[in-house]
């Protein structure tokens, strides 16, 4: 039976690879037909040019949309090689690089949920490229897949690995949101220490992330002292520079509350909601981790970060890929209910665009423009239910 099965396995892999390449080719053609601008990639290049020219990084306004610099100075240093490429080559390499990162991300996600068979990597990648967060990531030339790969690579290391924390630390130095994973590790170690008098590998992992973050941020401060001072003392607190909070693309609690309350600043409502969601989400992540449920812990932390962030654009939700894969292992019904939220593009069916139309959404429109937040909240609720059932069984 083994002799018969082996050729079948060998045949399945080329078929899956061919399907993935065909899907990627169709995706590439669709993006070109849509005349994607890769506007965020153009901003990254402008940041690199500003660094090379010695300009004021946080006074930069570029592209027709006059977009500002929003990432820490370390990211701008990483973007300087983009200035060596012409626009066409840069866009081609960025698309190819993001497609390669998607395959790596899917492979790490499948490993996380315990289904890392080669042919599954290709089949899932072929489908995942068409979900809205991934499509939009490539459309804008964003770095979401790079950050997610750094985090998942880090969290897939064995406990006590000498590189533990490096991926999270570098990701946080590029963009601050992944720092919540270090907080999750720190809290897990602290809870374990209070319970058993030993912090296990978690505090070392969190310390590794902090060291990697400092190892990236401090040299950037030495190279760009003025920009670093401005970012860490002022720009980091100006969430409004990123974009309009009520924008439909803002799939965070703050964005949903702004649209629900028809205001550009939900203020105390958001602060209270984010505090509750942050505490509950981190508690779930820590509890899952201490019960050996690494996949549920990682994704609870990722979803929490997306919910409580002041702005979580729809393309930040590339974490929907491992989320749906994990739900599929728990039961197909949950996965089948969640996947359409990220694959239907339904959040764009509502009035949006110039004129702040999002402030006048009602009824079904508000529901559609809160799809990702709803899916994330449901995931956390399911994680909590799963943990409570596990506790009762134990």
mmCIF file of C-alpha atoms in Angstrom:
data_model
loop_
_atom_site.group_PDB
_atom_site.id
_atom_site.type_symbol
_atom_site.label_atom_id
_atom_site.label_comp_id
_atom_site.label_asym_id
_atom_site.label_seq_id
_atom_site.Cartn_x
_atom_site.Cartn_y
_atom_site.Cartn_z
ATOM 1 C CA UNK A 1 0.000 0.000 0.000
ATOM 2 C CA UNK A 2 2.884 2.337 0.810
ATOM 3 C CA UNK A 3 4.463 1.640 -2.584
ATOM 4 C CA UNK A 4 1.193 2.557 -4.318
ATOM 5 C CA UNK A 5 0.609 5.655 -2.199
ATOM 6 C CA UNK A 6 4.054 7.170 -2.789
ATOM 7 C CA UNK A 7 3.573 7.785 -6.563
ATOM 8 C CA UNK A 8 0.178 9.314 -5.818
ATOM 9 C CA UNK A 9 1.792 11.750 -3.389
ATOM 10 C CA UNK A 10 4.459 12.590 -5.939
ATOM 11 C CA UNK A 11 1.764 13.276 -8.529
ATOM 12 C CA UNK A 12 -0.293 15.461 -6.188
ATOM 13 C CA UNK A 13 2.551 17.887 -5.529
ATOM 14 C CA UNK A 14 3.173 18.870 -9.204
ATOM 15 C CA UNK A 15 -0.577 19.230 -9.768
ATOM 16 C CA UNK A 16 -0.893 21.506 -6.735
ATOM 17 C CA UNK A 17 2.179 23.498 -7.787
ATOM 18 C CA UNK A 18 0.790 23.912 -11.310
ATOM 19 C CA UNK A 19 -2.551 25.112 -9.935
ATOM 20 C CA UNK A 20 -0.775 27.621 -7.709
ATOM 21 C CA UNK A 21 1.359 28.986 -10.541
ATOM 22 C CA UNK A 22 -1.718 29.264 -12.757
ATOM 23 C CA UNK A 23 -3.581 31.117 -10.014
ATOM 24 C CA UNK A 24 -0.628 33.464 -9.469
ATOM 25 C CA UNK A 25 -0.383 34.136 -13.210
ATOM 26 C CA UNK A 26 -4.095 34.955 -13.380
ATOM 27 C CA UNK A 27 -3.699 37.170 -10.321
ATOM 28 C CA UNK A 28 -0.752 38.987 -11.918
ATOM 29 C CA UNK A 29 -2.789 39.630 -15.076
ATOM 30 C CA UNK A 30 -5.786 40.808 -13.051
ATOM 31 C CA UNK A 31 -3.647 43.263 -11.106
ATOM 32 C CA UNK A 32 -2.159 44.640 -14.299
ATOM 33 C CA UNK A 33 -5.603 44.902 -15.901
ATOM 34 C CA UNK A 34 -6.752 46.863 -12.853
ATOM 35 C CA UNK A 35 -3.818 49.282 -13.355
ATOM 36 C CA UNK A 36 -2.752 49.029 -9.717
ATOM 37 C CA UNK A 37 -0.642 51.958 -8.603
ATOM 38 C CA UNK A 38 1.180 50.273 -5.701
ATOM 39 C CA UNK A 39 0.841 53.628 -3.988
ATOM 40 C CA UNK A 40 2.306 52.513 -0.664
ATOM 41 C CA UNK A 41 5.356 51.102 -2.428
ATOM 42 C CA UNK A 42 5.851 54.542 -4.007
ATOM 43 C CA UNK A 43 5.714 56.059 -0.506
ATOM 44 C CA UNK A 44 8.372 53.597 0.686
ATOM 45 C CA UNK A 45 10.602 54.593 -2.205
ATOM 46 C CA UNK A 46 10.091 58.283 -1.445
ATOM 47 C CA UNK A 47 11.112 57.602 2.162
ATOM 48 C CA UNK A 48 14.310 55.960 0.934
ATOM 49 C CA UNK A 49 15.001 58.926 -1.334
ATOM 50 C CA UNK A 50 14.437 61.327 1.571
ATOM 51 C CA UNK A 51 16.902 59.406 3.722
ATOM 52 C CA UNK A 52 19.536 59.443 0.989
ATOM 53 C CA UNK A 53 18.980 63.171 0.399
ATOM 54 C CA UNK A 54 19.134 63.996 4.116
ATOM 55 C CA UNK A 55 15.640 65.475 4.088
ATOM 56 C CA UNK A 56 12.992 65.742 6.788
ATOM 57 C CA UNK A 57 11.417 62.281 6.830
ATOM 58 C CA UNK A 58 8.220 63.236 8.687
ATOM 59 C CA UNK A 59 7.586 66.362 6.650
ATOM 60 C CA UNK A 60 7.384 64.183 3.539
ATOM 61 C CA UNK A 61 4.190 64.235 1.475
ATOM 62 C CA UNK A 62 4.296 62.136 -1.665
ATOM 63 C CA UNK A 63 2.150 60.709 -4.489
ATOM 64 C CA UNK A 64 -1.029 62.362 -5.742
ATOM 65 C CA UNK A 65 -2.682 61.535 -2.410
ATOM 66 C CA UNK A 66 0.021 63.471 -0.482
ATOM 67 C CA UNK A 67 0.652 60.526 1.831
ATOM 68 C CA UNK A 68 2.979 61.016 4.832
ATOM 69 C CA UNK A 69 5.615 58.808 6.436
ATOM 70 C CA UNK A 70 4.062 56.735 9.225
ATOM 71 C CA UNK A 71 6.619 54.017 10.062
ATOM 72 C CA UNK A 72 9.617 54.302 12.422
ATOM 73 C CA UNK A 73 12.937 55.541 10.969
ATOM 74 C CA UNK A 74 14.362 52.005 10.812
ATOM 75 C CA UNK A 75 11.824 51.163 8.111
ATOM 76 C CA UNK A 76 12.936 54.127 6.003
ATOM 77 C CA UNK A 77 16.515 52.863 6.153
ATOM 78 C CA UNK A 78 15.346 49.496 4.853
ATOM 79 C CA UNK A 79 13.557 51.218 1.978
ATOM 80 C CA UNK A 80 16.666 52.974 0.626
ATOM 81 C CA UNK A 81 17.562 50.137 -1.834
ATOM 82 C CA UNK A 82 14.264 50.822 -3.625
ATOM 83 C CA UNK A 83 15.780 54.058 -4.920
ATOM 84 C CA UNK A 84 18.188 52.019 -7.065
ATOM 85 C CA UNK A 85 15.340 50.608 -9.191
ATOM 86 C CA UNK A 86 13.154 52.165 -11.852
ATOM 87 C CA UNK A 87 9.430 52.161 -11.151
ATOM 88 C CA UNK A 88 8.523 49.235 -13.429
ATOM 89 C CA UNK A 89 11.251 46.978 -12.066
ATOM 90 C CA UNK A 90 10.388 47.917 -8.504
ATOM 91 C CA UNK A 91 6.724 47.045 -8.978
ATOM 92 C CA UNK A 92 7.576 43.732 -10.663
ATOM 93 C CA UNK A 93 10.004 42.702 -7.935
ATOM 94 C CA UNK A 94 7.590 43.785 -5.206
ATOM 95 C CA UNK A 95 4.782 41.675 -6.679
ATOM 96 C CA UNK A 96 7.018 38.641 -7.146
ATOM 97 C CA UNK A 97 8.451 39.077 -3.650
ATOM 98 C CA UNK A 98 5.017 39.322 -2.062
ATOM 99 C CA UNK A 99 3.828 36.193 -3.892
ATOM 100 C CA UNK A 100 6.872 34.315 -2.600
ATOM 101 C CA UNK A 101 6.187 35.646 0.911
ATOM 102 C CA UNK A 102 2.590 34.454 0.622
ATOM 103 C CA UNK A 103 3.782 30.901 -0.014
ATOM 104 C CA UNK A 104 6.124 31.102 2.985
ATOM 105 C CA UNK A 105 3.332 32.586 5.101
ATOM 106 C CA UNK A 106 0.966 29.777 4.138
ATOM 107 C CA UNK A 107 3.645 27.161 4.867
ATOM 108 C CA UNK A 108 4.276 28.647 8.313
ATOM 109 C CA UNK A 109 0.529 28.910 8.950
ATOM 110 C CA UNK A 110 -0.025 25.260 8.055
ATOM 111 C CA UNK A 111 2.871 24.278 10.286
ATOM 112 C CA UNK A 112 1.306 26.331 13.072
ATOM 113 C CA UNK A 113 -2.021 24.483 12.800
ATOM 114 C CA UNK A 114 -0.358 21.099 12.278
ATOM 115 C CA UNK A 115 -1.075 20.403 8.602
ATOM 116 C CA UNK A 116 2.186 21.246 6.834
ATOM 117 C CA UNK A 117 1.934 18.939 3.794
ATOM 118 C CA UNK A 118 3.645 20.294 0.692
ATOM 119 C CA UNK A 119 0.692 20.000 -1.678
ATOM 120 C CA UNK A 120 -1.530 21.828 0.826
ATOM 121 C CA UNK A 121 0.850 24.786 0.814
ATOM 122 C CA UNK A 122 0.381 25.184 -2.930
ATOM 123 C CA UNK A 123 -3.404 24.679 -2.901
ATOM 124 C CA UNK A 124 -3.946 27.128 -0.038
ATOM 125 C CA UNK A 125 -1.612 29.708 -1.614
ATOM 126 C CA UNK A 126 -3.520 29.431 -4.897
ATOM 127 C CA UNK A 127 -6.748 30.323 -3.090
ATOM 128 C CA UNK A 128 -5.387 32.779 -0.512
ATOM 129 C CA UNK A 129 -3.986 35.160 -3.118
ATOM 130 C CA UNK A 130 -7.564 36.107 -4.057
ATOM 131 C CA UNK A 131 -8.805 37.048 -0.568
ATOM 132 C CA UNK A 132 -9.250 40.791 -0.097
ATOM 133 C CA UNK A 133 -6.470 41.434 2.455
ATOM 134 C CA UNK A 134 -3.866 39.666 0.296
ATOM 135 C CA UNK A 135 -5.137 41.206 -2.942
ATOM 136 C CA UNK A 136 -5.008 44.686 -1.416
ATOM 137 C CA UNK A 137 -1.578 44.068 0.108
ATOM 138 C CA UNK A 138 -0.176 43.370 -3.361
ATOM 139 C CA UNK A 139 -2.263 46.119 -4.929
ATOM 140 C CA UNK A 140 -0.678 48.729 -2.677
ATOM 141 C CA UNK A 141 2.754 47.095 -2.558
ATOM 142 C CA UNK A 142 2.430 46.736 1.212
ATOM 143 C CA UNK A 143 4.741 44.907 3.660
ATOM 144 C CA UNK A 144 2.091 43.056 5.691
ATOM 145 C CA UNK A 145 3.188 39.617 4.503
ATOM 146 C CA UNK A 146 6.807 40.351 5.396
ATOM 147 C CA UNK A 147 5.841 41.325 8.948
ATOM 148 C CA UNK A 148 3.573 38.298 9.357
ATOM 149 C CA UNK A 149 6.299 35.964 8.104
ATOM 150 C CA UNK A 150 8.813 37.445 10.561
ATOM 151 C CA UNK A 151 6.405 36.911 13.461
ATOM 152 C CA UNK A 152 5.337 33.388 12.492
ATOM 153 C CA UNK A 153 8.911 32.330 11.745
ATOM 154 C CA UNK A 154 9.890 33.558 15.198
ATOM 155 C CA UNK A 155 7.031 31.805 16.979
ATOM 156 C CA UNK A 156 7.679 28.532 15.147
ATOM 157 C CA UNK A 157 11.199 28.221 16.626
ATOM 158 C CA UNK A 158 11.679 25.613 19.322
ATOM 159 C CA UNK A 159 11.596 26.939 22.920
ATOM 160 C CA UNK A 160 14.931 28.444 23.933
ATOM 161 C CA UNK A 161 16.214 28.778 20.357
ATOM 162 C CA UNK A 162 19.045 31.292 20.179
ATOM 163 C CA UNK A 163 17.198 33.328 17.525
ATOM 164 C CA UNK A 164 13.973 33.430 19.527
ATOM 165 C CA UNK A 165 12.597 36.971 19.542
ATOM 166 C CA UNK A 166 14.569 38.253 16.564
ATOM 167 C CA UNK A 167 11.664 38.115 14.110
ATOM 168 C CA UNK A 168 9.215 39.837 16.450
ATOM 169 C CA UNK A 169 11.761 42.490 17.432
ATOM 170 C CA UNK A 170 12.633 43.373 13.838
ATOM 171 C CA UNK A 171 8.959 43.401 12.800
ATOM 172 C CA UNK A 172 8.166 45.782 15.679
ATOM 173 C CA UNK A 173 11.081 48.035 14.680
ATOM 174 C CA UNK A 174 9.619 48.278 11.172
ATOM 175 C CA UNK A 175 6.044 48.783 12.340
ATOM 176 C CA UNK A 176 4.970 48.990 15.981
ATOM 177 C CA UNK A 177 1.907 46.719 15.978
ATOM 178 C CA UNK A 178 3.855 43.395 16.160
ATOM 179 C CA UNK A 179 5.235 44.539 19.538
ATOM 180 C CA UNK A 180 2.035 43.129 21.076
ATOM 181 C CA UNK A 181 3.459 39.648 20.486
ATOM 182 C CA UNK A 182 6.355 40.535 22.797
ATOM 183 C CA UNK A 183 3.837 41.739 25.392
ATOM 184 C CA UNK A 184 2.005 38.425 25.033
ATOM 185 C CA UNK A 185 5.244 36.493 25.661
ATOM 186 C CA UNK A 186 6.095 38.701 28.625
ATOM 187 C CA UNK A 187 2.663 38.214 30.210
ATOM 188 C CA UNK A 188 2.784 34.464 29.634
ATOM 189 C CA UNK A 189 6.156 34.240 31.374
ATOM 190 C CA UNK A 190 4.933 36.414 34.254
ATOM 191 C CA UNK A 191 1.805 34.295 34.785
ATOM 192 C CA UNK A 192 3.816 31.075 34.658
ATOM 193 C CA UNK A 193 6.293 32.509 37.159
ATOM 194 C CA UNK A 194 3.477 33.375 39.570
ATOM 195 C CA UNK A 195 1.975 29.918 39.186
ATOM 196 C CA UNK A 196 5.070 27.728 39.299
ATOM 197 C CA UNK A 197 7.993 29.955 40.229
ATOM 198 C CA UNK A 198 9.566 29.537 36.787
ATOM 199 C CA UNK A 199 8.998 31.742 33.732
ATOM 200 C CA UNK A 200 9.893 28.978 31.278
ATOM 201 C CA UNK A 201 11.097 30.097 27.831
ATOM 202 C CA UNK A 202 8.649 32.993 27.504
ATOM 203 C CA UNK A 203 10.553 35.716 29.324
ATOM 204 C CA UNK A 204 13.725 34.818 27.413
ATOM 205 C CA UNK A 205 11.743 35.003 24.201
ATOM 206 C CA UNK A 206 10.331 38.425 25.133
ATOM 207 C CA UNK A 207 13.812 39.595 26.120
ATOM 208 C CA UNK A 208 15.142 38.454 22.744
ATOM 209 C CA UNK A 209 12.439 40.493 21.010
ATOM 210 C CA UNK A 210 13.334 43.570 23.069
ATOM 211 C CA UNK A 211 17.032 43.175 22.264
ATOM 212 C CA UNK A 212 16.310 42.767 18.537
ATOM 213 C CA UNK A 213 14.024 45.812 18.606
ATOM 214 C CA UNK A 214 16.715 47.891 20.305
ATOM 215 C CA UNK A 215 19.359 46.500 17.954
ATOM 216 C CA UNK A 216 17.393 47.845 15.001
ATOM 217 C CA UNK A 217 16.044 51.072 16.520
ATOM 218 C CA UNK A 218 19.194 52.440 18.167
ATOM 219 C CA UNK A 219 21.409 52.300 15.052
ATOM 220 C CA UNK A 220 18.563 53.957 13.138
ATOM 221 C CA UNK A 221 18.566 56.702 15.775
ATOM 222 C CA UNK A 222 22.322 57.123 15.316
ATOM 223 C CA UNK A 223 21.927 57.475 11.547
ATOM 224 C CA UNK A 224 18.737 59.563 11.673
ATOM 225 C CA UNK A 225 18.815 61.349 15.049
ATOM 226 C CA UNK A 226 16.430 64.198 14.174
ATOM 227 C CA UNK A 227 13.839 61.942 12.525
ATOM 228 C CA UNK A 228 14.081 59.427 15.368
ATOM 229 C CA UNK A 229 13.550 62.128 17.974
ATOM 230 C CA UNK A 230 10.502 63.452 16.143
ATOM 231 C CA UNK A 231 8.975 60.027 15.658
ATOM 232 C CA UNK A 232 9.410 58.722 19.205
ATOM 233 C CA UNK A 233 8.411 61.976 20.915
ATOM 234 C CA UNK A 234 5.617 63.158 18.650
ATOM 235 C CA UNK A 235 4.668 61.221 15.518
ATOM 236 C CA UNK A 236 4.085 57.936 17.312
ATOM 237 C CA UNK A 237 1.164 59.571 19.145
ATOM 238 C CA UNK A 238 -0.459 61.106 16.044
ATOM 239 C CA UNK A 239 -2.682 58.297 14.795
ATOM 240 C CA UNK A 240 -4.620 60.760 12.644
ATOM 241 C CA UNK A 241 -1.665 61.092 10.244
ATOM 242 C CA UNK A 242 -2.328 57.580 8.957
ATOM 243 C CA UNK A 243 -5.728 58.394 7.454
ATOM 244 C CA UNK A 244 -9.399 59.064 8.158
ATOM 245 C CA UNK A 245 -10.544 57.013 11.125
ATOM 246 C CA UNK A 246 -14.036 56.428 9.689
ATOM 247 C CA UNK A 247 -12.712 55.096 6.374
ATOM 248 C CA UNK A 248 -14.357 51.783 5.465
ATOM 249 C CA UNK A 249 -10.902 50.294 4.997
ATOM 250 C CA UNK A 250 -10.213 50.895 8.707
ATOM 251 C CA UNK A 251 -11.195 47.516 10.121
ATOM 252 C CA UNK A 252 -10.409 48.236 13.760
ATOM 253 C CA UNK A 253 -12.730 48.831 16.699
ATOM 254 C CA UNK A 254 -12.028 52.546 16.420
ATOM 255 C CA UNK A 255 -13.077 52.600 12.776
ATOM 256 C CA UNK A 256 -16.272 50.654 13.447
ATOM 257 C CA UNK A 257 -17.215 52.928 16.362
ATOM 258 C CA UNK A 258 -16.546 56.042 14.279
ATOM 259 C CA UNK A 259 -18.938 54.808 11.596
ATOM 260 C CA UNK A 260 -21.494 53.557 14.127
ATOM 261 C CA UNK A 261 -21.512 56.829 16.107
ATOM 262 C CA UNK A 262 -21.189 58.988 12.966
ATOM 263 C CA UNK A 263 -18.210 60.859 14.349
ATOM 264 C CA UNK A 264 -14.621 61.375 13.316
ATOM 265 C CA UNK A 265 -13.405 60.808 16.881
ATOM 266 C CA UNK A 266 -15.071 58.092 19.004
ATOM 267 C CA UNK A 267 -12.861 59.130 21.944
ATOM 268 C CA UNK A 268 -13.751 57.553 25.280
ATOM 269 C CA UNK A 269 -15.973 54.925 23.652
ATOM 270 C CA UNK A 270 -13.027 53.595 21.708
ATOM 271 C CA UNK A 271 -10.628 53.820 24.653
ATOM 272 C CA UNK A 272 -12.971 51.766 26.856
ATOM 273 C CA UNK A 273 -13.777 49.216 24.148
ATOM 274 C CA UNK A 274 -10.138 48.802 23.138
ATOM 275 C CA UNK A 275 -9.084 48.369 26.773
ATOM 276 C CA UNK A 276 -11.636 45.609 27.328
ATOM 277 C CA UNK A 277 -10.851 43.896 24.030
ATOM 278 C CA UNK A 278 -7.110 44.168 24.627
ATOM 279 C CA UNK A 279 -7.303 42.700 28.123
ATOM 280 C CA UNK A 280 -9.651 39.902 27.054
ATOM 281 C CA UNK A 281 -7.668 39.059 23.931
ATOM 282 C CA UNK A 282 -4.331 38.919 25.725
ATOM 283 C CA UNK A 283 -5.850 36.866 28.542
ATOM 284 C CA UNK A 284 -7.120 34.362 25.982
ATOM 285 C CA UNK A 285 -3.742 34.252 24.248
ATOM 286 C CA UNK A 286 -1.883 33.664 27.519
ATOM 287 C CA UNK A 287 -4.350 30.997 28.670
ATOM 288 C CA UNK A 288 -4.136 29.183 25.335
ATOM 289 C CA UNK A 289 -0.345 29.290 25.350
ATOM 290 C CA UNK A 290 -0.120 27.889 28.880
ATOM 291 C CA UNK A 291 -2.408 25.023 27.835
ATOM 292 C CA UNK A 292 -0.115 24.207 24.910
ATOM 293 C CA UNK A 293 -2.452 25.672 22.274
ATOM 294 C CA UNK A 294 0.179 27.720 20.439
ATOM 295 C CA UNK A 295 -1.892 28.255 17.293
ATOM 296 C CA UNK A 296 -4.888 29.634 19.198
ATOM 297 C CA UNK A 297 -2.570 31.779 21.317
ATOM 298 C CA UNK A 298 -0.756 33.314 18.351
ATOM 299 C CA UNK A 299 -3.919 34.101 16.432
ATOM 300 C CA UNK A 300 -5.718 35.450 19.493
ATOM 301 C CA UNK A 301 -2.821 37.861 19.925
ATOM 302 C CA UNK A 302 -2.797 38.794 16.221
ATOM 303 C CA UNK A 303 -6.552 39.448 16.155
ATOM 304 C CA UNK A 304 -6.334 41.464 19.375
ATOM 305 C CA UNK A 305 -3.624 43.666 17.864
ATOM 306 C CA UNK A 306 -5.789 44.301 14.794
ATOM 307 C CA UNK A 307 -8.859 45.129 16.864
ATOM 308 C CA UNK A 308 -7.258 47.559 19.314
ATOM 309 C CA UNK A 309 -4.943 49.344 16.885
ATOM 310 C CA UNK A 310 -6.196 52.888 16.121
ATOM 311 C CA UNK A 311 -6.082 52.046 12.419
ATOM 312 C CA UNK A 312 -6.102 48.525 10.963
ATOM 313 C CA UNK A 313 -6.515 48.800 7.211
ATOM 314 C CA UNK A 314 -8.210 45.864 5.530
ATOM 315 C CA UNK A 315 -4.879 44.709 4.074
ATOM 316 C CA UNK A 316 -3.483 44.346 7.602
ATOM 317 C CA UNK A 317 -5.873 41.403 8.028
ATOM 318 C CA UNK A 318 -3.648 38.968 6.112
ATOM 319 C CA UNK A 319 -3.802 37.054 9.403
ATOM 320 C CA UNK A 320 -7.163 35.813 8.116
ATOM 321 C CA UNK A 321 -5.220 33.085 6.259
ATOM 322 C CA UNK A 322 -3.977 31.193 9.351
ATOM 323 C CA UNK A 323 -7.220 32.095 11.162
ATOM 324 C CA UNK A 324 -9.367 30.285 8.598
ATOM 325 C CA UNK A 325 -6.919 27.367 8.473
ATOM 326 C CA UNK A 326 -7.095 27.006 12.247
ATOM 327 C CA UNK A 327 -10.874 27.197 12.243
ATOM 328 C CA UNK A 328 -10.912 24.473 9.578
ATOM 329 C CA UNK A 329 -9.079 22.170 11.975
ATOM 330 C CA UNK A 330 -11.659 22.880 14.687
ATOM 331 C CA UNK A 331 -14.655 22.361 12.407
ATOM 332 C CA UNK A 332 -15.520 23.158 8.814
ATOM 333 C CA UNK A 333 -18.617 25.133 9.742
ATOM 334 C CA UNK A 334 -16.624 27.860 11.510
ATOM 335 C CA UNK A 335 -14.179 28.140 8.618
ATOM 336 C CA UNK A 336 -16.962 28.223 6.012
ATOM 337 C CA UNK A 337 -18.698 31.001 7.950
ATOM 338 C CA UNK A 338 -15.520 33.073 8.329
ATOM 339 C CA UNK A 339 -13.860 32.741 4.925
ATOM 340 C CA UNK A 340 -16.584 34.645 2.979
ATOM 341 C CA UNK A 341 -16.016 37.721 5.141
ATOM 342 C CA UNK A 342 -12.480 38.002 3.751
ATOM 343 C CA UNK A 343 -13.102 36.702 0.225
ATOM 344 C CA UNK A 344 -16.332 38.478 -0.720
ATOM 345 C CA UNK A 345 -14.946 42.054 -0.767
ATOM 346 C CA UNK A 346 -18.300 42.928 0.819
ATOM 347 C CA UNK A 347 -16.893 45.757 2.925
ATOM 348 C CA UNK A 348 -16.489 47.705 -0.346
ATOM 349 C CA UNK A 349 -20.169 47.315 -1.248
ATOM 350 C CA UNK A 350 -21.053 50.263 1.033
ATOM 351 C CA UNK A 351 -20.842 54.001 0.261
ATOM 352 C CA UNK A 352 -17.241 55.145 0.655
ATOM 353 C CA UNK A 353 -14.763 57.597 -0.770
ATOM 354 C CA UNK A 354 -14.584 61.407 -0.997
ATOM 355 C CA UNK A 355 -17.172 63.324 0.984
ATOM 356 C CA UNK A 356 -16.815 61.171 4.117
ATOM 357 C CA UNK A 357 -19.749 59.005 3.072
ATOM 358 C CA UNK A 358 -18.883 56.469 5.768
ATOM 359 C CA UNK A 359 -20.220 58.843 8.428
ATOM 360 C CA UNK A 360 -23.713 58.366 7.018
ATOM 361 C CA UNK A 361 -23.851 54.560 6.849
ATOM 362 C CA UNK A 362 -26.891 52.871 8.346
ATOM 363 C CA UNK A 363 -28.236 49.380 8.973
ATOM 364 C CA UNK A 364 -26.817 46.769 6.618
ATOM 365 C CA UNK A 365 -24.095 49.175 5.475
ATOM 366 C CA UNK A 366 -22.678 49.376 9.002
ATOM 367 C CA UNK A 367 -22.736 45.595 9.243
ATOM 368 C CA UNK A 368 -20.870 45.136 5.970
ATOM 369 C CA UNK A 369 -18.273 47.769 6.862
ATOM 370 C CA UNK A 370 -17.580 45.935 10.150
ATOM 371 C CA UNK A 371 -17.076 42.475 8.645
ATOM 372 C CA UNK A 372 -13.445 41.973 9.654
ATOM 373 C CA UNK A 373 -13.991 43.289 13.173
ATOM 374 C CA UNK A 374 -17.000 41.009 13.501
ATOM 375 C CA UNK A 375 -15.042 37.992 12.255
ATOM 376 C CA UNK A 376 -12.163 38.780 14.607
ATOM 377 C CA UNK A 377 -14.463 39.231 17.588
ATOM 378 C CA UNK A 378 -16.226 35.958 16.775
ATOM 379 C CA UNK A 379 -12.860 34.211 16.591
ATOM 380 C CA UNK A 380 -11.922 35.453 20.059
ATOM 381 C CA UNK A 381 -15.315 34.367 21.389
ATOM 382 C CA UNK A 382 -14.822 30.912 19.893
ATOM 383 C CA UNK A 383 -11.321 30.729 21.383
ATOM 384 C CA UNK A 384 -12.746 31.607 24.794
ATOM 385 C CA UNK A 385 -15.486 28.997 24.449
ATOM 386 C CA UNK A 386 -12.940 26.375 23.442
ATOM 387 C CA UNK A 387 -10.759 27.168 26.452
ATOM 388 C CA UNK A 388 -13.699 27.069 28.860
ATOM 389 C CA UNK A 389 -14.735 23.678 27.534
ATOM 390 C CA UNK A 390 -11.162 22.426 27.869
ATOM 391 C CA UNK A 391 -11.049 23.668 31.457
ATOM 392 C CA UNK A 392 -14.331 21.928 32.322
ATOM 393 C CA UNK A 393 -13.086 18.695 30.771
ATOM 394 C CA UNK A 394 -9.841 18.946 32.689
#
